[in-house]
PDB file of C-alpha atoms and ligand atoms in Angstrom:
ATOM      1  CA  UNK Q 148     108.603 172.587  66.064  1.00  0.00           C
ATOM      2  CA  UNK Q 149     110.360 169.179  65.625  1.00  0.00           C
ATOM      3  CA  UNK Q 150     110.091 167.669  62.872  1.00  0.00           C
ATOM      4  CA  UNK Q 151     110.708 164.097  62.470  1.00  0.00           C
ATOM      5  CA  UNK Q 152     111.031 161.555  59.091  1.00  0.00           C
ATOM      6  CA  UNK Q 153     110.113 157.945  59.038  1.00  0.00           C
ATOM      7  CA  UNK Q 154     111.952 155.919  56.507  1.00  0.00           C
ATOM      8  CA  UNK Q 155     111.826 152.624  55.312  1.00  0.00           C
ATOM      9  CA  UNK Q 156     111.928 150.921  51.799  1.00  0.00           C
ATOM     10  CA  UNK Q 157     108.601 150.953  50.383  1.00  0.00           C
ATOM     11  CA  UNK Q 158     106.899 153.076  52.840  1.00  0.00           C
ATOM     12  CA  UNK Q 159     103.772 150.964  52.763  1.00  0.00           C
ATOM     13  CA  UNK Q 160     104.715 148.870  55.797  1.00  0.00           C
ATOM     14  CA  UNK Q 161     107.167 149.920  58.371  1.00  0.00           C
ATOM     15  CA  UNK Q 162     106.968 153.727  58.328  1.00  0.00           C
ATOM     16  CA  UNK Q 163     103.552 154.276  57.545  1.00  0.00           C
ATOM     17  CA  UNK Q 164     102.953 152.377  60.872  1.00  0.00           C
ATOM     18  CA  UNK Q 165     106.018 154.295  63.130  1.00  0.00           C
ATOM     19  CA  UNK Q 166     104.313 157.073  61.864  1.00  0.00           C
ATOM     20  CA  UNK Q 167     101.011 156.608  63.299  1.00  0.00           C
ATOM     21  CA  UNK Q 168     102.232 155.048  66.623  1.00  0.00           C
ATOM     22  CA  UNK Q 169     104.319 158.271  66.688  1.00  0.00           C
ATOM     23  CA  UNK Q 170     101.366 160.432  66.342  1.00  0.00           C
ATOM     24  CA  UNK Q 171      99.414 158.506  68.872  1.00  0.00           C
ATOM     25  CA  UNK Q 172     102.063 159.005  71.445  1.00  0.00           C
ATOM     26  CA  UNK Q 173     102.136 162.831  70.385  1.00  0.00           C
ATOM     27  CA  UNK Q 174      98.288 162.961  70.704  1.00  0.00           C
ATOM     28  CA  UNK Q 175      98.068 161.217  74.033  1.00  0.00           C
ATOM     29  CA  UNK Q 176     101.014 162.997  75.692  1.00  0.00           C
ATOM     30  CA  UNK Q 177      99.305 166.562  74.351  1.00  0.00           C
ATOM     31  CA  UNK Q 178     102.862 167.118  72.328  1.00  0.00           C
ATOM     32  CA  UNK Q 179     101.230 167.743  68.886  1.00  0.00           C
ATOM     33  CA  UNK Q 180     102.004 171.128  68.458  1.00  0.00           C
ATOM     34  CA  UNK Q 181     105.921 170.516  69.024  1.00  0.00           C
ATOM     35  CA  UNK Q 182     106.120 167.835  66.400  1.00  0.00           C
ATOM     36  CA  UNK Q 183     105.282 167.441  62.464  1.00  0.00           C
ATOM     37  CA  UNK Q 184     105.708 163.765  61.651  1.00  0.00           C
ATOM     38  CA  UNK Q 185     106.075 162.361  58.099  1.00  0.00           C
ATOM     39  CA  UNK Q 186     107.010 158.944  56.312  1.00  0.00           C
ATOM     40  CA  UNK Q 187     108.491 158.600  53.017  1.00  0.00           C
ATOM     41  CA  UNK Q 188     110.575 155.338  51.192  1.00  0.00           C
ATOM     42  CA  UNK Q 189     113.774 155.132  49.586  1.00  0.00           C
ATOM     43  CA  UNK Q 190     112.472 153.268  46.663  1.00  0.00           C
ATOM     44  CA  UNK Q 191     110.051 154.607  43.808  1.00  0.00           C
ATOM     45  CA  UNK Q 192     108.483 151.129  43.622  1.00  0.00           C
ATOM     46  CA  UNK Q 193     105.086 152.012  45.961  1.00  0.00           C
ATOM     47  CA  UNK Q 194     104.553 155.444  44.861  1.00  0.00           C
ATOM     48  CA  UNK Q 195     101.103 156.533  45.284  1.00  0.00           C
ATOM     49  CA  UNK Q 196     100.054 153.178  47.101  1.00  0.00           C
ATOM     50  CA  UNK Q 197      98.262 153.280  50.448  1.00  0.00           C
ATOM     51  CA  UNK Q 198      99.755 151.072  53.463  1.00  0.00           C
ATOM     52  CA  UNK Q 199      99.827 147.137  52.793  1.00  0.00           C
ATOM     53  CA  UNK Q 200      96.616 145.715  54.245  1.00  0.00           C
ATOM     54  CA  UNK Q 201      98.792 143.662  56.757  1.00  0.00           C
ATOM     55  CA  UNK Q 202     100.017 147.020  58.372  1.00  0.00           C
ATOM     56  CA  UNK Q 203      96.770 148.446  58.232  1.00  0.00           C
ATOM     57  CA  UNK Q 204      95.377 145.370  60.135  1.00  0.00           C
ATOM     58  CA  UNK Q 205      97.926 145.403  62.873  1.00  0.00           C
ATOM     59  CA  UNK Q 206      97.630 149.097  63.464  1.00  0.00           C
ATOM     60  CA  UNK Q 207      93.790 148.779  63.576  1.00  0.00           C
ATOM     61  CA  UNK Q 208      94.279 145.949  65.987  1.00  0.00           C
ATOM     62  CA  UNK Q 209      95.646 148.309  68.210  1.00  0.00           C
ATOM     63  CA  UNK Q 210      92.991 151.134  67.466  1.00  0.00           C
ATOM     64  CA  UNK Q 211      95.297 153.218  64.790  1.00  0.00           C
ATOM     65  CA  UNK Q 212      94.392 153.835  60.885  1.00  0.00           C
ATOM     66  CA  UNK Q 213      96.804 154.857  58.397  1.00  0.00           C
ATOM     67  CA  UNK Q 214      94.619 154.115  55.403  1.00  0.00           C
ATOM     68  CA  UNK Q 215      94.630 157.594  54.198  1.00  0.00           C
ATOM     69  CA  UNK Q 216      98.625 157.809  54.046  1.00  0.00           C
ATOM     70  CA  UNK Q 217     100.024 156.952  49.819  1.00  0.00           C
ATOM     71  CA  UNK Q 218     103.375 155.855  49.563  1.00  0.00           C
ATOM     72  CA  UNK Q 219     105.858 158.716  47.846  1.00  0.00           C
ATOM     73  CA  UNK Q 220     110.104 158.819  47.571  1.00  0.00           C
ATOM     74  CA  UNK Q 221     112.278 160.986  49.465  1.00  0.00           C
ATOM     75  CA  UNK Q 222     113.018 164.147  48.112  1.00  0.00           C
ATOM     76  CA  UNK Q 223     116.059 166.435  48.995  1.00  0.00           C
ATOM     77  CA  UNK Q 224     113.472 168.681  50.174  1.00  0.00           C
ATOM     78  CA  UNK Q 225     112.139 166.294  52.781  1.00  0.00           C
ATOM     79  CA  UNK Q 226     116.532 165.688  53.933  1.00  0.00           C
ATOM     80  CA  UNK Q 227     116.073 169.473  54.584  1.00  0.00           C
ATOM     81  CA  UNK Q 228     112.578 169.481  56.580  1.00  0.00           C
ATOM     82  CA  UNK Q 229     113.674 166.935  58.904  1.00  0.00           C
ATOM     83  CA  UNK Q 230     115.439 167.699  61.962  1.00  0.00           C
ATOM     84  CA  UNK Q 231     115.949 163.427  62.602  1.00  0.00           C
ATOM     85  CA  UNK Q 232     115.346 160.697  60.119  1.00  0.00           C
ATOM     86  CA  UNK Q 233     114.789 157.624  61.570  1.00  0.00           C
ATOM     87  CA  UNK Q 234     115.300 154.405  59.817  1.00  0.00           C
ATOM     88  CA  UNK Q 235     114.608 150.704  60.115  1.00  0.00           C
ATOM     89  CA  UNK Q 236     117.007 148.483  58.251  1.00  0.00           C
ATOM     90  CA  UNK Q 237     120.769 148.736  57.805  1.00  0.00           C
ATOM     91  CA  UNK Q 238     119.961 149.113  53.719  1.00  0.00           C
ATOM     92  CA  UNK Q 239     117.589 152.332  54.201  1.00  0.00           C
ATOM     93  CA  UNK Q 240     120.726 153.438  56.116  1.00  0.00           C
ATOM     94  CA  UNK Q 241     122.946 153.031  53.634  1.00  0.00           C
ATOM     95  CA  UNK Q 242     120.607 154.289  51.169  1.00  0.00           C
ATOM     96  CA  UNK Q 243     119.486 156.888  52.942  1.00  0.00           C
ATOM     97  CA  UNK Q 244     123.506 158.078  53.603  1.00  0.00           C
ATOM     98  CA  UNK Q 245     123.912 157.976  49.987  1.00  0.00           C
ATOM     99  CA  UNK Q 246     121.083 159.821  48.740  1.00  0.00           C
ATOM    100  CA  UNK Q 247     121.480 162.553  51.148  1.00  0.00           C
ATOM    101  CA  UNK Q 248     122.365 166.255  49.801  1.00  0.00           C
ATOM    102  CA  UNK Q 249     124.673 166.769  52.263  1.00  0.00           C
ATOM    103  CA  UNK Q 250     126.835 165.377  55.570  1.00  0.00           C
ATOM    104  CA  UNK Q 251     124.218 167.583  57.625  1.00  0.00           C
ATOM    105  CA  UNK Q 252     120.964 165.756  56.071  1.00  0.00           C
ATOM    106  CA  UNK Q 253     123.309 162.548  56.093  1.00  0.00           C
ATOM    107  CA  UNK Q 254     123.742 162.691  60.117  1.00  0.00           C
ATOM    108  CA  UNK Q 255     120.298 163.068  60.203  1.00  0.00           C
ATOM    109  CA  UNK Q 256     120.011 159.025  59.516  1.00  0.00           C
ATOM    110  CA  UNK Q 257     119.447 157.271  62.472  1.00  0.00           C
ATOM    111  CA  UNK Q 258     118.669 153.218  63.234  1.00  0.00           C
ATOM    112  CA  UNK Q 259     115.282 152.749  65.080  1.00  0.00           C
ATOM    113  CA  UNK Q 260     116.232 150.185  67.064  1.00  0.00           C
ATOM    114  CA  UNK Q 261     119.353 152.151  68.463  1.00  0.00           C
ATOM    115  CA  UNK Q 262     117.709 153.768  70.323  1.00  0.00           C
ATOM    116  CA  UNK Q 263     116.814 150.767  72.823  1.00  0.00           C
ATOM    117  CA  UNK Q 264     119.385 149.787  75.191  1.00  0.00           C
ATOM    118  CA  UNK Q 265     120.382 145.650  74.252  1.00  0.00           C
ATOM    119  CA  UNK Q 266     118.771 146.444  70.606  1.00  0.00           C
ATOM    120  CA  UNK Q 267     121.559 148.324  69.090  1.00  0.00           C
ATOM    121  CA  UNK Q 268     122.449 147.626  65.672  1.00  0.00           C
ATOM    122  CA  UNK Q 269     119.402 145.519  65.342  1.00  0.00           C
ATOM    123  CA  UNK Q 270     117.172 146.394  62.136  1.00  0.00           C
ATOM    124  CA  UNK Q 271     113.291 146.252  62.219  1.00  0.00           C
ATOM    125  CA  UNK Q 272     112.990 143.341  59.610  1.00  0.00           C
ATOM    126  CA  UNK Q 273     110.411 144.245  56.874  1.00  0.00           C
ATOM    127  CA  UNK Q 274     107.606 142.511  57.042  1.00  0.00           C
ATOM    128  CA  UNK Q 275     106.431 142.464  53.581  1.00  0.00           C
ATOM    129  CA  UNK Q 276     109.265 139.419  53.310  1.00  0.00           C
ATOM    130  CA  UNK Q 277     108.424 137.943  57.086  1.00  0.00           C
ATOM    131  CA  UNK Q 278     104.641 139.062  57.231  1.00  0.00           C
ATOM    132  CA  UNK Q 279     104.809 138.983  60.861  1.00  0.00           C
ATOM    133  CA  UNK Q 280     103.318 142.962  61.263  1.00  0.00           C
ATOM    134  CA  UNK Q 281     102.428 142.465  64.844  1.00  0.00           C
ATOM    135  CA  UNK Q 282     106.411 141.964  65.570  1.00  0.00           C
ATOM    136  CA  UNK Q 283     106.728 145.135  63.380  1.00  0.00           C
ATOM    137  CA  UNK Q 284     103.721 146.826  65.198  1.00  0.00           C
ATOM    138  CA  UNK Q 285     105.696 145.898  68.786  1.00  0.00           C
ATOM    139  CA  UNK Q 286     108.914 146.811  67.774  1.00  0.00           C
ATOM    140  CA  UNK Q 287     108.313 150.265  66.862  1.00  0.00           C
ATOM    141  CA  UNK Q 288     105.567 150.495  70.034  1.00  0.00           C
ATOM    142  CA  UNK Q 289     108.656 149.397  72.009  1.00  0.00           C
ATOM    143  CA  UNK Q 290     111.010 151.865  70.892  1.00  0.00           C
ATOM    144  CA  UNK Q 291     108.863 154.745  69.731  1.00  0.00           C
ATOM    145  CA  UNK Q 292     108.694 156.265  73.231  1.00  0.00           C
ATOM    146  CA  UNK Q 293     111.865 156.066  73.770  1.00  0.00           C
ATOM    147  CA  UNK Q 294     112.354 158.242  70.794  1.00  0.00           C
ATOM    148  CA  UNK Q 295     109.748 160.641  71.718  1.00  0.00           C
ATOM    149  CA  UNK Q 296     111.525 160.989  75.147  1.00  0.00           C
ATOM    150  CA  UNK Q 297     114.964 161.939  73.766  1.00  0.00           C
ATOM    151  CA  UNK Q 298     113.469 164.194  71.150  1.00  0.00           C
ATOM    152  CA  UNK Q 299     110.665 165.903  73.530  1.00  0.00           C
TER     153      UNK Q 299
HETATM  154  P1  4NP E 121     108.367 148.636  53.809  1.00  0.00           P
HETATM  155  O1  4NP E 121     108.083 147.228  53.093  1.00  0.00           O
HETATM  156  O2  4NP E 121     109.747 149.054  53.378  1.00  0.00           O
HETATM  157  O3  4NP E 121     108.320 148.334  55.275  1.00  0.00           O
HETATM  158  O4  4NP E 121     107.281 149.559  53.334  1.00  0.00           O
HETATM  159  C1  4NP E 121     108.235 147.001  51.716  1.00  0.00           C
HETATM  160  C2  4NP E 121     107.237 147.332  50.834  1.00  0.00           C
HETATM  161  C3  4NP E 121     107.376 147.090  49.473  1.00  0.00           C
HETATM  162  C4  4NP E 121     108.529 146.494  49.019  1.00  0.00           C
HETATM  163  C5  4NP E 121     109.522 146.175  49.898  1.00  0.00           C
HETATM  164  C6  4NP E 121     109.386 146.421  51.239  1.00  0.00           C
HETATM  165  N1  4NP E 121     108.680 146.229  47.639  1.00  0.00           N
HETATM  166  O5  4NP E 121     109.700 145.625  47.263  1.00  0.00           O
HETATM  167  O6  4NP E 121     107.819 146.605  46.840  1.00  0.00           O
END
């Protein structure tokens, strides 16, 4: 069993939504039972919140829900559960580097984006600033697969 972190700031935007396109993927490619998937934020700010209503839109757009999921902080516990963290700005990065227990949790940290060849480096902007979720929605549906392929 893999088990894989999404990270962003608030986790009402961003990860909420990799989280569920992840899960899709898992569900239609019959990988569920090799995976646990979660979603967390560096900040404090959104605890207990449910997704912003501009994520939920764009994920319902493309038949996904994430209206159950609340907003909670990273724990050291969750650095330990996860076998890769993956990340969407340079600042949950950095964040995320500092806050981690350990250089083992630490390497954990990795850029979404990265993972797409001619994307590297490039941060998933947050849309709560640039309200433009469908870009966020296509970003992570772009790269997302190509995650689950080096992980599976
Ligand atoms: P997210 O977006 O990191 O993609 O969940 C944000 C949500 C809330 C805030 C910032 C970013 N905030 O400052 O409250």
């Amino acid at each position: 069993m893999q088990h894989v972190l999404f990270v962003c700031l608030g986790n009402i935007c961003r990860s909420p939504m990799a989280e569920a396109i992840f899960n899709d993927l898992l569900k239609q490619r019959h990988l569920t039972s090799q995976f646990a998937v979660a979603s967390v934020a560096t900040s404090p700010e959104e605890e207990g919140n449910p997704p912003h209503p501009g994520a939920l839109k764009a994920l319902r757009a493309h038949g996904l829900d994430a209206s159950d999921h609340r907003s909670r902080p990273i724990t050291a516990e969750d650095f330990d559960w996860a076998d890769t963290i993956i990340t969407m700005d340079h600042a949950n990065v950095a964040n995320l580097q500092r806050m981690a227990p350990n250089a083992t949790d630490a390497a954990k940290v990795k850029l979404c984006l990265d993972i797409l060849p001619g994307r590297t480096g490039e941060a998933i902007d947050d849309p709560w600033y640039t309200h433009k979720f469908e870009l966020t929605y296509r970003e992570l549906a772009a790269a997302l697969p190509a995650w689950l392929a080096a992980l599976a």
